[in-house]
Coordinates of C-alpha atoms and ligand atoms in Angstrom, one line a residue:
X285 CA -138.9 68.3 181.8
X286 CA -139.8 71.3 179.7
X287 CA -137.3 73.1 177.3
X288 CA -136.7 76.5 178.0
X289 CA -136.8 77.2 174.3
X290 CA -140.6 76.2 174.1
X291 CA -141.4 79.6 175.5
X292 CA -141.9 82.9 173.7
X293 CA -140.5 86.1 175.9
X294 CA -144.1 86.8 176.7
X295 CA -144.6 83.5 178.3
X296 CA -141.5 83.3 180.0
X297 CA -142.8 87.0 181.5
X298 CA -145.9 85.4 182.3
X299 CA -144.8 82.3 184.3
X300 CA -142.0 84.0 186.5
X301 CA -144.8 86.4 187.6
X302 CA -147.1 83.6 188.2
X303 CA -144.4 81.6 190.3
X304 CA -143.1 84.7 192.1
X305 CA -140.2 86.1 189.8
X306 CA -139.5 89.5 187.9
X307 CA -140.9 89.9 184.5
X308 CA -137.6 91.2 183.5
X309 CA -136.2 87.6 184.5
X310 CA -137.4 86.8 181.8
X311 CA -135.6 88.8 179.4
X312 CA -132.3 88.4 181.4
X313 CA -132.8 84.2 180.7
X314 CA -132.8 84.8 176.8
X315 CA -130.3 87.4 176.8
X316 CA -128.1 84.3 178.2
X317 CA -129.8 81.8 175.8
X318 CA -130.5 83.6 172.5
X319 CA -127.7 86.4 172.6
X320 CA -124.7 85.0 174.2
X321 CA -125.7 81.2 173.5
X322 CA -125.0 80.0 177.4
X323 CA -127.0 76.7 177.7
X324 CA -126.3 76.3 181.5
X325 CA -128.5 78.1 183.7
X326 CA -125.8 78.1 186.7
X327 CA -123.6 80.4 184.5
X328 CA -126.3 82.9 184.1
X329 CA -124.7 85.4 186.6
X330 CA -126.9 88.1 187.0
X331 CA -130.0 86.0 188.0
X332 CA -130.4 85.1 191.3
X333 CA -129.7 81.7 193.3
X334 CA -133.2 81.2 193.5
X335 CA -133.9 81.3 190.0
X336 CA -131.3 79.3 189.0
X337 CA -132.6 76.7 191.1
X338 CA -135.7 76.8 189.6
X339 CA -134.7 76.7 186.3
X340 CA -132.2 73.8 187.1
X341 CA -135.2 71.8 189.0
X342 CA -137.7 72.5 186.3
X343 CA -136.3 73.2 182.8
X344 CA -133.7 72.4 180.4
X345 CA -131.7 73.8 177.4
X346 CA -130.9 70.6 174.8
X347 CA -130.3 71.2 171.5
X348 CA -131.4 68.7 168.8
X349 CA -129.0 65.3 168.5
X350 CA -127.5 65.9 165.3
X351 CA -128.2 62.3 163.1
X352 CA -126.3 63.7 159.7
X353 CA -125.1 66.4 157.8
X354 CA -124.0 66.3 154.2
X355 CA -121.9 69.1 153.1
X356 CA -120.8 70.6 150.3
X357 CA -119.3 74.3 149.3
X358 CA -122.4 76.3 149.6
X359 CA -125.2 74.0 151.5
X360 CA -125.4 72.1 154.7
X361 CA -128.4 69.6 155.1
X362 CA -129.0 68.0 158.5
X363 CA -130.9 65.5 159.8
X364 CA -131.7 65.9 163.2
X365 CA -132.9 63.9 165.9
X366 CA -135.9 65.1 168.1
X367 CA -136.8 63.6 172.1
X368 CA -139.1 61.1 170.3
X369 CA -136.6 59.3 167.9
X370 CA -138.8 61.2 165.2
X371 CA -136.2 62.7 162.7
X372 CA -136.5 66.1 160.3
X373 CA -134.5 68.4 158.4
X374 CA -133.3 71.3 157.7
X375 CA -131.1 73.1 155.5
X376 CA -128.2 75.6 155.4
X377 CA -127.3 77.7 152.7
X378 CA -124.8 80.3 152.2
X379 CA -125.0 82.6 150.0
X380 CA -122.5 85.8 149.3
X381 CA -125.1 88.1 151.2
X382 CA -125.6 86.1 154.1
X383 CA -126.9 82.5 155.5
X384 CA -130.3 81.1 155.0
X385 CA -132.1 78.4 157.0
X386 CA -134.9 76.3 155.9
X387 CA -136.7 74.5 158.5
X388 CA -139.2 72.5 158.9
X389 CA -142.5 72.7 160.6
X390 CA -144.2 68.8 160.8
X391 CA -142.6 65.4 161.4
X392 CA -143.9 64.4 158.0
X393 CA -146.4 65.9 155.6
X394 CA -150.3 65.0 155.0
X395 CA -150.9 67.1 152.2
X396 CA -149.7 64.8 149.7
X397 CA -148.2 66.3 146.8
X398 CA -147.1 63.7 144.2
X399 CA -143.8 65.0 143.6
X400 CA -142.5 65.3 147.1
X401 CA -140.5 63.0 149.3
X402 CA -142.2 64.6 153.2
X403 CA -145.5 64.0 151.7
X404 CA -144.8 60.3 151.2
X405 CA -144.2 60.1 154.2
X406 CA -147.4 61.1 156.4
X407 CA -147.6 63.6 158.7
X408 CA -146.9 62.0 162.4
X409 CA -147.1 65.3 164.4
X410 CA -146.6 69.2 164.3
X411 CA -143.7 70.1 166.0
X412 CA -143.0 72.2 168.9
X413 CA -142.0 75.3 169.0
X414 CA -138.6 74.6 170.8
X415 CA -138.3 71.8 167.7
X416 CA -138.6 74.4 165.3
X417 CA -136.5 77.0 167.4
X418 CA -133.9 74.5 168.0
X419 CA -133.2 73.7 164.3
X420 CA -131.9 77.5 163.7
X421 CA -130.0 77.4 167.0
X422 CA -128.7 74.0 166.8
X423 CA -126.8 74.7 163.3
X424 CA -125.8 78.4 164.3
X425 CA -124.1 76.6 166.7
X426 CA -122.4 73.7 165.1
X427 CA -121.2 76.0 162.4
X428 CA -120.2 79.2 164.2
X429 CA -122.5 81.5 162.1
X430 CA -125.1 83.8 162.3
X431 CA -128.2 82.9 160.3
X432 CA -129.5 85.9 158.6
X433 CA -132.8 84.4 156.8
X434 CA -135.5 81.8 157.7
X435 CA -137.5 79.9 155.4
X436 CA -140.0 77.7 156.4
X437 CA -140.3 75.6 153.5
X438 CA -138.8 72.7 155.0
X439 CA -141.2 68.6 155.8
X440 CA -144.8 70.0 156.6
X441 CA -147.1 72.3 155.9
X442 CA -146.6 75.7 158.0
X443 CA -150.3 76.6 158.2
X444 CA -151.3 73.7 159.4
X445 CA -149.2 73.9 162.3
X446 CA -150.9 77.8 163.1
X447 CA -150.2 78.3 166.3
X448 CA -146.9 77.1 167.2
X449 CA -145.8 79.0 164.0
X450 CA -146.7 82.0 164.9
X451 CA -145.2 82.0 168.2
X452 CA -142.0 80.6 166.4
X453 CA -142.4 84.1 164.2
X454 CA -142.6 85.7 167.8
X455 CA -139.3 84.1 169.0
X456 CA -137.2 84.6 165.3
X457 CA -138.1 88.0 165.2
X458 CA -137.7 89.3 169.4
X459 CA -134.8 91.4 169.5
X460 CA -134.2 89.4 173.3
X461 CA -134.4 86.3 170.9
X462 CA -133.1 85.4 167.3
X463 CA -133.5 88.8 166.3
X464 CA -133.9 87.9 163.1
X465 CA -136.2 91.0 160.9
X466 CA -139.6 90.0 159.8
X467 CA -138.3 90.7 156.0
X468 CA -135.9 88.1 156.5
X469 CA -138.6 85.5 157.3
X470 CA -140.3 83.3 154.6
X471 CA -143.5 81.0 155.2
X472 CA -144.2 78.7 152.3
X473 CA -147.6 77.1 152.0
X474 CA -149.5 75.1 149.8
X475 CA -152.6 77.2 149.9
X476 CA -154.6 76.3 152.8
X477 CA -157.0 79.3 152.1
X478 CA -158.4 80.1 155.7
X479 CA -155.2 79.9 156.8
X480 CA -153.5 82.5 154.0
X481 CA -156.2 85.1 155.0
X482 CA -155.4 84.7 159.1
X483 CA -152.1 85.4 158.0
X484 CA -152.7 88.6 156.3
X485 CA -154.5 89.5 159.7
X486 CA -151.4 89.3 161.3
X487 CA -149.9 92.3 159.3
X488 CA -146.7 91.3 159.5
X489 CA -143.8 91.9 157.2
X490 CA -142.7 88.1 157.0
X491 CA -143.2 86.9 153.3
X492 CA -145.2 84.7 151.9
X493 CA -144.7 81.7 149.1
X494 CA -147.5 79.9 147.4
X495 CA -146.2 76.3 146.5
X496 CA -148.5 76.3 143.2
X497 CA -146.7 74.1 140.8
X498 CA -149.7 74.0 138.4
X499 CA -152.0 76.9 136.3
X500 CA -155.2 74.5 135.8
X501 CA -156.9 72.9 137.9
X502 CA -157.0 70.4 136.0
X503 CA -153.3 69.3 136.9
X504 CA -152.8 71.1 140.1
X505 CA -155.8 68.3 141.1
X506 CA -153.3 65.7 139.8
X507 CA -150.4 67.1 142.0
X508 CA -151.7 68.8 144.5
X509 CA -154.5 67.1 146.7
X510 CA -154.8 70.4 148.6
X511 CA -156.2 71.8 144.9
X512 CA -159.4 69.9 145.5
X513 CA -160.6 71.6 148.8
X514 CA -159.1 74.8 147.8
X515 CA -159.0 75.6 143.9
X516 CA -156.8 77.9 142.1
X517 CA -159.5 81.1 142.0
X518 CA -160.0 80.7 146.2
X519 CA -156.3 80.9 146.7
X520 CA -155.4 83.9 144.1
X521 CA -158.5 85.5 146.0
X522 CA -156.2 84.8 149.3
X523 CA -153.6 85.8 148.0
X524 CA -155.1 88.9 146.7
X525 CA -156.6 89.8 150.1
X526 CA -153.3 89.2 151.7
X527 CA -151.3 91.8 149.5
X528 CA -153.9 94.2 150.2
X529 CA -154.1 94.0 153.7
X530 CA -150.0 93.8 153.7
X531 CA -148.9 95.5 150.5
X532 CA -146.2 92.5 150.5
X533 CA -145.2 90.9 147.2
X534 CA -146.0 87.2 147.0
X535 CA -143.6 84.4 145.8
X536 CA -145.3 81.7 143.5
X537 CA -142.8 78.5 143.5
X538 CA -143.1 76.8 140.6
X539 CA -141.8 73.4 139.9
X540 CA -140.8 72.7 136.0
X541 CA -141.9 69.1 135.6
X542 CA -141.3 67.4 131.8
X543 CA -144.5 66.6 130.2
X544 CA -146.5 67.4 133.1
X545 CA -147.0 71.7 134.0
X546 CA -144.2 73.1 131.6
X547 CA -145.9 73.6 128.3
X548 CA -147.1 76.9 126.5
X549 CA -150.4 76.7 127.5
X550 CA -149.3 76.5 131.4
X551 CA -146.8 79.1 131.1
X552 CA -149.7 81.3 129.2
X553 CA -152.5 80.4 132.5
X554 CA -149.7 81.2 134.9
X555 CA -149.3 84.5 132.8
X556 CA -153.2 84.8 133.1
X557 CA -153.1 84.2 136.8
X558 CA -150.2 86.6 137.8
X559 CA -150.0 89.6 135.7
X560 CA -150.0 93.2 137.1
X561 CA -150.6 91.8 140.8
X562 CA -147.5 92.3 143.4
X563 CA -146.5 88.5 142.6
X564 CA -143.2 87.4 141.3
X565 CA -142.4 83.9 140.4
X566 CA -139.6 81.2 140.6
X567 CA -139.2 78.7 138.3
X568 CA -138.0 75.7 139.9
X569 CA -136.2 72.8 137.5
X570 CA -137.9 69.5 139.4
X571 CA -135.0 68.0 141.5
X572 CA -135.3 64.1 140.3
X573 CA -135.3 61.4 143.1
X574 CA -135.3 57.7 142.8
X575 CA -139.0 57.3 144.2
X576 CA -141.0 58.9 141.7
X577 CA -141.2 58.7 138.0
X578 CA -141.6 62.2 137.3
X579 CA -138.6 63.8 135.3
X580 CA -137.1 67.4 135.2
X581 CA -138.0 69.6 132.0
X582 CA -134.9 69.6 129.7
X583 CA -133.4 73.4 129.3
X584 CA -135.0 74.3 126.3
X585 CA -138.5 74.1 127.6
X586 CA -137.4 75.4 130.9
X587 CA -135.9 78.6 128.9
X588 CA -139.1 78.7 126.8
X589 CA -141.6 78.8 129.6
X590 CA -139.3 81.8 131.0
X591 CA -139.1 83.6 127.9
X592 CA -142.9 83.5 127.8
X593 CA -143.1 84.6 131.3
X594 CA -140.8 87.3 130.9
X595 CA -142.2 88.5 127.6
X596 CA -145.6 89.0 129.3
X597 CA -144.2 91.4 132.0
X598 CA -143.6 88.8 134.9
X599 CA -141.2 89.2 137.6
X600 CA -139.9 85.7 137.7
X601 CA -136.5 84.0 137.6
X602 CA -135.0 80.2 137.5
X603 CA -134.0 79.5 140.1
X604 CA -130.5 77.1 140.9
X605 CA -131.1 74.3 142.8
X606 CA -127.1 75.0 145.0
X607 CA -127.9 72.0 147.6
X608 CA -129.8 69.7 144.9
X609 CA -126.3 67.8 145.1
X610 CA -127.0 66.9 148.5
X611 CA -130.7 66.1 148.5
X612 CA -131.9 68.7 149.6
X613 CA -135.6 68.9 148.1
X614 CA -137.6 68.5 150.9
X615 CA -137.8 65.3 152.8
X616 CA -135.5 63.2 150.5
X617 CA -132.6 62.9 153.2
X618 CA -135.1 61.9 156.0
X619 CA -137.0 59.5 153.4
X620 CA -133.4 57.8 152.7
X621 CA -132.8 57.5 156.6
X622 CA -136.4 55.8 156.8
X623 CA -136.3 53.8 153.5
Ligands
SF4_129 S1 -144.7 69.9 149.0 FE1 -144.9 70.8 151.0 S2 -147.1 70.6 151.4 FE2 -146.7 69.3 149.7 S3 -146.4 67.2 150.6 FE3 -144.4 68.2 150.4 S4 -144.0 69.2 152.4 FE4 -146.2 68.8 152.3

């Protein structure tokens, strides 16, 4: 049986007029869903009988089976459960101007970046768009709250699950559906090239992050696999095509990791590579796990590489890691689960 959420509003239109129902049915069905969170088709009172029916015979509205969450004052991480048995994650943060989601777009992750827990393990499938739907309204749900921003920066790699992730985009932002504003979306990617300048097609508002983690190719080959089919210069050039097709500011991540990307000369490249373009970048202090060997840069150097950022005119800031204390780097509760 299909789920009602693997429809954007322009399919839903589509396949009531095709099986003899209003387009505005359509609507009407994610008011009930999306707006007033009704996940029984025979309370949906101003449908008709016949409707109902088919809905009933035909559709239904689970959320996600909820494996684990770990709490603390200011994150939630969950583990959720999906039809298959396959698990993924996502997590909730709240901060004083509103609640954040980051969710995740693969059951697993092939690109293989050394550092990171999803990319150990492999990618088993994209998910659907009800999966990734169903992670924002599963934990608005079990915590009562509104969630304000998405970030799709959870397992996988966004881009290379294209289409359903645009049609998630469709869903988040409908104002019969999350209603969530295109400004309050983020896609993270690790620079699939073709993919970055599609995007910019799109001429949406929703930002964009560049996982880049390195300013050489010489170690971004080391970290990132992705860095061998598409090199530093090919995904600035994206990235410069996509701010000026969208005039949107970029966000570089940038994991600080000891001995490996955080000396002067790699803050000086990063300089190289960023100055006077609409990019700003956050430093991220590498969140250690017990599976890998690689350690987080001590303050100083994570303060020096800052100060030389800065110094050169960067937008860029350090960013706190508020859920670290719950795993919450990507893929390391799921990889626990599994291990
Ligand atoms: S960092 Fe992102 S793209 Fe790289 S392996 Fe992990 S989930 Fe995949």
């Amino acid at each position: 049986m299909k789920n009602i959420f693997d429809y954007t509003l322009e399919e839903l239109e589509k396949l009531f007029v095709a099986v003899g129902f209003k387009k505005y049915n359509a609507s009407q069905v994610f008011d009930w869903v999306y707006k007033k969170g009704v996940l029984d088709f025979s309370l949906m009172s101003n449908i008709s009988k016949n409707l109902k029916s088919f809905l009933i015979d035909n559709y239904s509205l689970d959320l996600l089976k909820i494996s684990k969450v770990i709490r603390d004052k200011k994150s939630s991480k969950y583990l959720l459960e999906l039809s298959d048995g396959n698990k993924i994650e996502c997590v909730l943060l709240k901060h004083d101007y509103g609640n954040s989601l980051c969710v995740s777009s693969q059951v697993g992750c092939n690109m293989g970046c050394a550092f990171c827990e999803s990319g150990r393990l492999k990618k088993v499938r994209d998910l659907s768009l009800s999966e990734m739907i169903l992670q924002i309204v599963t934990v608005e749900m079990e915590e009562c709250i509104k969630v304000d921003s998405v970030v799709v920066m959870g397992i996988g790699e966004p881009f290379d699950n294209f289409e359903v992730l645009k049609r998630f985009i469709s869903v988040v932002t409908c104002p019969y559906g999350l209603e969530i504003g295109q400004r309050h979306i983020t896609v993270s990617t690790c620079g699939l090239v073709p993919k970055i300048k599609e995007f910019a097609l799109m001429n949406t508002q929703v930002n964009l992050a560049i996982s880049l983690h390195a300013s050489s190719d010489e170690v971004r080959n080391k970290l990132m696999k992705i860095n061998r089919a598409y090199p530093i210069r090919e995904v600035f050039d994206a990235l410069d095509y996509y701010i000026f097709k969208t005039n949107r500011r970029v966000t570089i991540e940038y994991v600080l990791i000891d001995g490996i990307n955080d000396s002067e000369e790699d803050a000086l490249n990063l300089v190289s590579l960023v100055k006077g373009k609409l990019m700003y970048v956050n430093l991220i202090p590498y969140n250690e796990t017990s599976n890998f060997t690689f350690k987080r840069s001590n303050e100083f150097k994570i303060n020096k590489f800052y100060d030389i950022l800065k110094k050169n005119g960067i937008n860029v800031i350090i960013r706190k890691n508020i859920a670290g204390g719950i795993n919450a780097a990507c893929g390391q509760l799921r990889a626990k689960e599994s291990a």
